[in-house]
Amino acid sequence: MAITRPALRGTMGSTTYYEITMTARELTNSVRPARETDSWASASIDERIQRDVNRSRVMSTIVPYLAQHPDRFFGSFIVLVPKGAVEFEPLTDLVGKLPAAYRSSSDNIGYLTIDKGELIALDGQHRLLAFREVIQGGTNLGPLWSEVGDDEVCVLLIEEESAQKTRRIFNKVNRHAKPTGRSDNIITSEDDGYALVTRRLLDSDLDAPFATRTVNDQQYEPVNWTSNTLQQKSWKLTTISALYESVQDILSYEGYKGFSEKESPIAPDEDTLDTAYEKAAAWWEDILAMDAYKSALKDPSTIPNVRFDSDDPHTLLMRPVGQIALVKGLVYALNASNGDLTRAEAVRRVNMLDYSCPPSSMWRDTIVRADGRMVARKEAYDLAARLIAYMIGADHMAEESKQRLWEDWNKARGKDPHAELDELEEHEQPEDLPEPLAV
C-alpha cells in the first residue's frame, strides 16, 4: 500500500534524501531491520556483525525508556528504499502561483509517495525493534506503552543506488556516531539518580562538599568534570567519574535502590534525591576531614607532588582509584561490623593508614602496578577495598573472608597461596596479610 507524506528534499554530496514523519506504528509496520532482510544471511561476516542487533540492550534499556518515560525522544531514522520506489512532487507542481518569497525554496518542499519494495532501517535498528516490542508487547512494559504507537518520529529516506554506496553510507553513519563519554553522561543525565546526586555534591548553592571555593583569594574547583583522568600537574582533587562511583557505593549502603538509569528510566522524586544527597554529603564531609584531604584543600598546589610521590603517605588518596577503593573499603568494613562500627570511627581508622606505595607496600600489585601506574579495574578496586576493610576492621571480618582476602592478595602479587612451601624460593612464598591497626 502506498504511503504519502509531506516531505522536505535535500542533497548532501551525491546523495538525495527525503525527510518525512511517521507514527511509530506506521514505522514498525513498514520498515524492517537489516537483519530481517533476505540479503542478511548472505552478507559477509563484517557486514553481519555491523547489522546484527543487541537484543539485551533493546529489552533492558530502550524498551523501558519508551514505555515509562513521558519525555521520550529519538533522533531520525535512516531508511533505505528501492530505486524508483519514491515519487516526490514539489509544491510548485501542486499549487498555483506562489508568492515570490516562497518560490526559491518550494522546489524542495512537497509530498512524497512511497509505492513499492521493502524499506530497510539503515540506522536505528535497535530503536525500531524497541518500538516493535512496546507496541506489540502489552501493559507489563510500562504505564505509557499504549501511547507509544502514536508517537511521531522523523525518518530520512534514501533511494538505493548500489550495494557499494549503501554499505559506504551505513559504515560512515555508524562509525561517526561516537557515543558520549562517561563524564558527559554524568553531567547531562536528568534521569540517573546517582548522576543527579553526584552533581549536587558540586553545587555551590548547597554549600556542597565539592563546591567551588576560595583558596588564597582564587576560585578553586576540586573536581575535574570534563574527563575521567587527572593530568600530571592538575590541582584537581578528584574526577566526577570517581565521585559517581563513590555515590553508588554510599547510597547502596544506605539502602537506596533503583537510582541507576538502567534500573529505572525515570529519575527518583525530589524528596528522595534530597535525602540521598544529604546522606552522600555527610559521608564526604567526614572523609574530607581526613588529614590528607584537609591539607590538599587548604593548599591545592601541593596535590600534584603528593599524587606522584610514591613515598608520600597520602599519595593513593590523591588518586581517583584510591578514592574509589577508600569509599568501598569503608562500606565493606561497616557492612562486616553489623552496626558495631560507626562511620566516624571507620573514618578515624582509615585516616591512620599509610597510603604510600613504594615497591614494598601492601598496595603494590593491587591497585598499583610494579611500575607505579594505577590499575583502574573493578577487581583491583575491590581487592584494595577489602584490604582497607581488613586493616581497619579485622576484628569484625569472618575468618573465611580473611582467608579469601589472603589468597586473592597473594595471587595478585604473583604468589601461589596453595603451593608447597618447600618447593618455593623464599621470594616466591606467599606472604601473611599486613598487621591490622591496633584499635
GROMACS .gro file of C-alpha atoms in nm, residues 25-311:
model
  287
   25ARG     CA    1   0.316   0.215   1.449
   26GLU     CA    2   0.348   0.301   1.078
   27LEU     CA    3   0.725   0.274   1.106
   28THR     CA    4   0.717  -0.074   1.260
   29ASN     CA    5   0.460  -0.191   1.006
   30SER     CA    6   0.652  -0.072   0.701
   31VAL     CA    7   1.025  -0.076   0.788
   32ARG     CA    8   1.236  -0.384   0.863
   33PRO     CA    9   1.572  -0.412   1.039
   34ALA     CA   10   1.858  -0.511   0.809
   35ARG     CA   11   1.896  -0.848   0.982
   36GLU     CA   12   1.543  -0.948   0.874
   37THR     CA   13   1.604  -0.886   0.505
   38ASP     CA   14   1.671  -1.159   0.251
   39SER     CA   15   2.022  -1.029   0.189
   40TRP     CA   16   2.131  -1.053   0.553
   41ALA     CA   17   2.205  -1.425   0.558
   42SER     CA   18   2.432  -1.398   0.256
   43ALA     CA   19   2.617  -1.088   0.376
   44SER     CA   20   2.984  -1.101   0.471
   45ILE     CA   21   3.082  -1.160   0.834
   46ASP     CA   22   3.177  -0.798   0.898
   47GLU     CA   23   2.852  -0.672   0.746
   48ARG     CA   24   2.650  -0.913   0.958
   49ILE     CA   25   2.830  -0.802   1.274
   50GLN     CA   26   2.753  -0.439   1.192
   51ARG     CA   27   2.390  -0.513   1.113
   52ASP     CA   28   2.325  -0.755   1.399
   53VAL     CA   29   2.116  -0.644   1.694
   54ASN     CA   30   2.195  -0.647   2.064
   55ARG     CA   31   1.858  -0.769   2.188
   56SER     CA   32   1.963  -0.743   2.551
   57ARG     CA   33   2.026  -0.371   2.505
   58VAL     CA   34   1.687  -0.331   2.336
   59MET     CA   35   1.496  -0.501   2.617
   60SER     CA   36   1.689  -0.371   2.917
   61THR     CA   37   1.743  -0.009   2.816
   62ILE     CA   38   1.542   0.118   2.519
   63VAL     CA   39   1.208  -0.058   2.578
   64PRO     CA   40   1.173   0.067   2.939
   65TYR     CA   41   1.266   0.418   2.824
   66LEU     CA   42   0.987   0.417   2.565
   67ALA     CA   43   0.723   0.254   2.783
   68GLN     CA   44   0.793   0.451   3.101
   69HIS     CA   45   0.930   0.794   3.014
   70PRO     CA   46   0.693   1.081   2.926
   71ASP     CA   47   0.980   1.284   2.776
   72ARG     CA   48   1.097   1.006   2.542
   73PHE     CA   49   1.260   1.126   2.222
   74PHE     CA   50   1.469   0.978   1.941
   75GLY     CA   51   1.669   1.126   1.658
   76SER     CA   52   1.599   1.050   1.294
   77PHE     CA   53   1.582   0.700   1.148
   78ILE     CA   54   1.767   0.649   0.820
   79VAL     CA   55   1.572   0.419   0.589
   80LEU     CA   56   1.676   0.273   0.256
   81VAL     CA   57   1.412   0.245  -0.017
   82PRO     CA   58   1.443   0.067  -0.356
   83LYS     CA   59   1.538   0.272  -0.659
   84GLY     CA   60   1.228   0.418  -0.820
   85ALA     CA   61   1.005   0.343  -0.520
   86VAL     CA   62   0.955   0.708  -0.427
   87GLU     CA   63   0.794   0.993  -0.614
   88PHE     CA   64   0.844   1.348  -0.492
   89GLU     CA   65   0.606   1.623  -0.601
   90PRO     CA   66   0.721   1.975  -0.512
   91LEU     CA   67   0.476   2.245  -0.412
   92THR     CA   68   0.544   2.427  -0.736
   93ASP     CA   69   0.378   2.137  -0.921
   94LEU     CA   70   0.086   2.109  -0.680
   95VAL     CA   71  -0.007   2.468  -0.612
   96GLY     CA   72  -0.077   2.755  -0.843
   97LYS     CA   73   0.124   3.073  -0.835
   98LEU     CA   74   0.328   3.107  -0.514
   99PRO     CA   75   0.444   3.438  -0.363
  100ALA     CA   76   0.794   3.528  -0.478
  101ALA     CA   77   0.936   3.489  -0.123
  102TYR     CA   78   0.847   3.117  -0.123
  103ARG     CA   79   0.934   3.027  -0.480
  104SER     CA   80   1.307   2.958  -0.436
  105SER     CA   81   1.260   2.701  -0.159
  106SER     CA   82   0.932   2.546  -0.272
  107ASP     CA   83   1.109   2.308  -0.512
  108ASN     CA   84   1.232   2.116  -0.207
  109ILE     CA   85   0.902   2.121  -0.015
  110GLY     CA   86   0.622   1.893  -0.121
  111TYR     CA   87   0.472   1.546  -0.091
  112LEU     CA   88   0.646   1.211  -0.113
  113THR     CA   89   0.478   0.886  -0.215
  114ILE     CA   90   0.644   0.552  -0.138
  115ASP     CA   91   0.485   0.297  -0.365
  116LYS     CA   92   0.672  -0.035  -0.362
  117GLY     CA   93   0.953  -0.252  -0.229
  118GLU     CA   94   1.087  -0.326   0.119
  119LEU     CA   95   1.205  -0.044   0.341
  120ILE     CA   96   1.520  -0.122   0.540
  121ALA     CA   97   1.646   0.056   0.852
  122LEU     CA   98   1.997   0.169   0.766
  123ASP     CA   99   2.037   0.341   1.102
  124GLY     CA  100   1.812   0.293   1.405
  125GLN     CA  101   1.763  -0.086   1.414
  126HIS     CA  102   1.771  -0.106   1.794
  127ARG     CA  103   1.521   0.177   1.827
  128LEU     CA  104   1.297   0.022   1.562
  129LEU     CA  105   1.291  -0.313   1.741
  130ALA     CA  106   1.224  -0.139   2.072
  131PHE     CA  107   0.921   0.035   1.918
  132ARG     CA  108   0.801  -0.301   1.789
  133GLU     CA  109   0.840  -0.465   2.132
  134VAL     CA  110   0.648  -0.189   2.309
  135ILE     CA  111   0.368  -0.161   2.054
  136GLN     CA  112   0.315  -0.537   2.043
  137GLY     CA  113   0.423  -0.615   2.399
  138GLY     CA  114   0.136  -0.511   2.623
  139THR     CA  115   0.083  -0.346   2.959
  140ASN     CA  116   0.361  -0.511   3.158
  141LEU     CA  117   0.629  -0.298   2.988
  142GLY     CA  118   0.528   0.033   3.142
  143PRO     CA  119   0.240   0.274   3.200
  144LEU     CA  120   0.287   0.463   2.871
  145TRP     CA  121   0.310   0.164   2.636
  146SER     CA  122  -0.030   0.229   2.475
  147GLU     CA  123   0.073   0.583   2.372
  148VAL     CA  124   0.398   0.486   2.203
  149GLY     CA  125   0.241   0.367   1.877
  150ASP     CA  126   0.110   0.719   1.813
  151ASP     CA  127   0.448   0.886   1.867
  152GLU     CA  128   0.567   1.071   1.558
  153VAL     CA  129   0.924   1.006   1.450
  154CYS     CA  130   1.146   1.166   1.191
  155VAL     CA  131   1.255   0.944   0.902
  156LEU     CA  132   1.522   1.020   0.642
  157LEU     CA  133   1.466   0.821   0.322
  158ILE     CA  134   1.748   0.741   0.082
  159GLU     CA  135   1.699   0.567  -0.252
  160GLU     CA  136   1.924   0.269  -0.309
  161GLU     CA  137   2.168   0.325  -0.595
  162SER     CA  138   2.421   0.045  -0.549
  163ALA     CA  139   2.520  -0.205  -0.282
  164GLN     CA  140   2.862  -0.041  -0.256
  165LYS     CA  141   2.720   0.306  -0.189
  166THR     CA  142   2.471   0.164   0.062
  167ARG     CA  143   2.749  -0.009   0.254
  168ARG     CA  144   2.958   0.307   0.249
  169ILE     CA  145   2.676   0.519   0.393
  170PHE     CA  146   2.595   0.255   0.653
  171ASN     CA  147   2.958   0.234   0.760
  172LYS     CA  148   3.010   0.609   0.790
  173VAL     CA  149   2.683   0.670   0.975
  174ASN     CA  150   2.769   0.409   1.237
  175ARG     CA  151   3.142   0.481   1.257
  176HIS     CA  152   3.095   0.853   1.311
  177ALA     CA  153   2.820   0.808   1.571
  178LYS     CA  154   3.057   0.848   1.866
  179PRO     CA  155   2.894   0.763   2.199
  180THR     CA  156   2.906   1.023   2.472
  181GLY     CA  157   3.173   0.974   2.736
  182ARG     CA  158   3.105   0.878   3.094
  183SER     CA  159   3.173   1.228   3.228
  184ASP     CA  160   2.933   1.376   2.972
  185ASN     CA  161   2.663   1.130   3.076
  186ILE     CA  162   2.705   1.215   3.444
  187ILE     CA  163   2.694   1.588   3.372
  188THR     CA  164   2.391   1.581   3.142
  189SER     CA  165   2.168   1.298   3.268
  190GLU     CA  166   1.837   1.414   3.415
  191ASP     CA  167   1.715   1.061   3.487
  192ASP     CA  168   2.006   0.881   3.655
  193GLY     CA  169   1.965   0.934   4.029
  194TYR     CA  170   2.332   0.868   4.100
  195ALA     CA  171   2.434   1.134   3.848
  196LEU     CA  172   2.188   1.385   3.995
  197VAL     CA  173   2.322   1.330   4.347
  198THR     CA  174   2.682   1.345   4.220
  199ARG     CA  175   2.620   1.682   4.057
  200ARG     CA  176   2.465   1.815   4.377
  201LEU     CA  177   2.791   1.736   4.557
  202LEU     CA  178   2.946   2.010   4.339
  203ASP     CA  179   2.666   2.264   4.393
  204SER     CA  180   2.779   2.594   4.544
  205ASP     CA  181   2.421   2.690   4.630
  206LEU     CA  182   2.405   2.388   4.860
  207ASP     CA  183   2.746   2.462   5.011
  208ALA     CA  184   2.825   2.109   4.897
  209PRO     CA  185   3.146   1.924   4.992
  210PHE     CA  186   3.297   1.960   4.643
  211ALA     CA  187   3.163   2.305   4.559
  212THR     CA  188   3.390   2.572   4.415
  213ARG     CA  189   3.565   2.752   4.699
  214THR     CA  190   3.802   3.041   4.751
  215VAL     CA  191   4.160   2.938   4.825
  216ASN     CA  192   4.432   3.202   4.856
  217ASP     CA  193   4.198   3.461   4.701
  218GLN     CA  194   4.135   3.243   4.395
  219GLN     CA  195   3.840   3.028   4.292
  220TYR     CA  196   3.920   2.659   4.315
  221GLU     CA  197   3.716   2.371   4.168
  222PRO     CA  198   3.816   2.043   4.340
  223VAL     CA  199   3.655   1.818   4.077
  224ASN     CA  200   3.755   1.758   3.717
  225TRP     CA  201   3.418   1.718   3.546
  226THR     CA  202   3.544   1.722   3.188
  227SER     CA  203   3.725   1.385   3.180
  228ASN     CA  204   3.782   1.064   3.376
  229THR     CA  205   4.151   1.126   3.440
  230LEU     CA  206   4.374   1.384   3.606
  231GLN     CA  207   4.670   1.537   3.429
  232GLN     CA  208   5.008   1.516   3.599
  233LYS     CA  209   5.012   1.882   3.702
  234SER     CA  210   4.642   1.909   3.783
  235TRP     CA  211   4.541   2.067   4.112
  236LYS     CA  212   4.206   1.890   4.100
  237LEU     CA  213   4.139   1.656   4.390
  238THR     CA  214   3.926   1.402   4.203
  239THR     CA  215   3.710   1.339   3.896
  240ILE     CA  216   3.335   1.341   3.857
  241SER     CA  217   3.354   0.977   3.747
  242ALA     CA  218   3.525   0.872   4.073
  243LEU     CA  219   3.272   1.075   4.269
  244TYR     CA  220   2.990   0.898   4.085
  245GLU     CA  221   3.139   0.560   4.180
  246SER     CA  222   3.150   0.666   4.544
  247VAL     CA  223   2.788   0.783   4.535
  248GLN     CA  224   2.680   0.443   4.405
  249ASP     CA  225   2.855   0.267   4.693
  250ILE     CA  226   2.734   0.511   4.958
  251LEU     CA  227   2.370   0.507   4.851
  252SER     CA  228   2.370   0.131   4.813
  253TYR     CA  229   2.495   0.101   5.171
  254GLU     CA  230   2.230   0.349   5.285
  255GLY     CA  231   1.956   0.136   5.130
  256TYR     CA  232   1.869   0.334   4.816
  257LYS     CA  233   1.760   0.126   4.518
  258GLY     CA  234   1.652   0.195   4.160
  259PHE     CA  235   1.872   0.504   4.120
  260SER     CA  236   2.053   0.388   3.807
  261GLU     CA  237   1.905   0.482   3.471
  262LYS     CA  238   1.948   0.116   3.377
  263GLU     CA  239   1.719   0.018   3.665
  264SER     CA  240   1.463   0.292   3.606
  265PRO     CA  241   1.448   0.533   3.310
  266ILE     CA  242   1.275   0.794   3.528
  267ALA     CA  243   1.458   0.996   3.793
  268PRO     CA  244   1.373   0.949   4.163
  269ASP     CA  245   1.140   1.214   4.306
  270GLU     CA  246   1.285   1.532   4.456
  271ASP     CA  247   1.229   1.431   4.819
  272THR     CA  248   1.419   1.107   4.763
  273LEU     CA  249   1.700   1.292   4.585
  274ASP     CA  250   1.718   1.543   4.871
  275THR     CA  251   1.762   1.275   5.137
  276ALA     CA  252   2.005   1.078   4.919
  277TYR     CA  253   2.216   1.390   4.869
  278GLU     CA  254   2.220   1.456   5.243
  279LYS     CA  255   2.348   1.102   5.304
  280ALA     CA  256   2.620   1.127   5.039
  281ALA     CA  257   2.723   1.476   5.152
  282ALA     CA  258   2.753   1.362   5.515
  283TRP     CA  259   2.981   1.077   5.409
  284TRP     CA  260   3.206   1.305   5.208
  285GLU     CA  261   3.219   1.571   5.479
  286ASP     CA  262   3.358   1.305   5.713
  287ILE     CA  263   3.605   1.177   5.453
  288LEU     CA  264   3.729   1.524   5.358
  289ALA     CA  265   3.810   1.585   5.725
  290MET     CA  266   4.091   1.328   5.691
  291ASP     CA  267   4.442   1.475   5.721
  292ALA     CA  268   4.528   1.415   5.355
  293TYR     CA  269   4.223   1.597   5.224
  294LYS     CA  270   4.233   1.883   5.474
  295SER     CA  271   4.589   1.956   5.365
  296ALA     CA  272   4.506   1.924   4.996
  297LEU     CA  273   4.207   2.157   5.012
  298LYS     CA  274   4.398   2.410   5.221
  299ASP     CA  275   4.669   2.429   4.955
  300PRO     CA  276   4.572   2.257   4.626
  301SER     CA  277   4.911   2.340   4.475
  302THR     CA  278   5.057   2.053   4.681
  303ILE     CA  279   4.828   1.791   4.523
  304PRO     CA  280   5.040   1.705   4.214
  305ASN     CA  281   5.354   1.642   4.419
  306VAL     CA  282   5.172   1.423   4.670
  307ARG     CA  283   4.991   1.235   4.393
  308PHE     CA  284   5.311   1.140   4.211
  309ASP     CA  285   5.539   1.079   4.508
  310SER     CA  286   5.513   0.707   4.578
  311ASP     CA  287   5.676   0.753   4.920
   0.00000   0.00000   0.00000
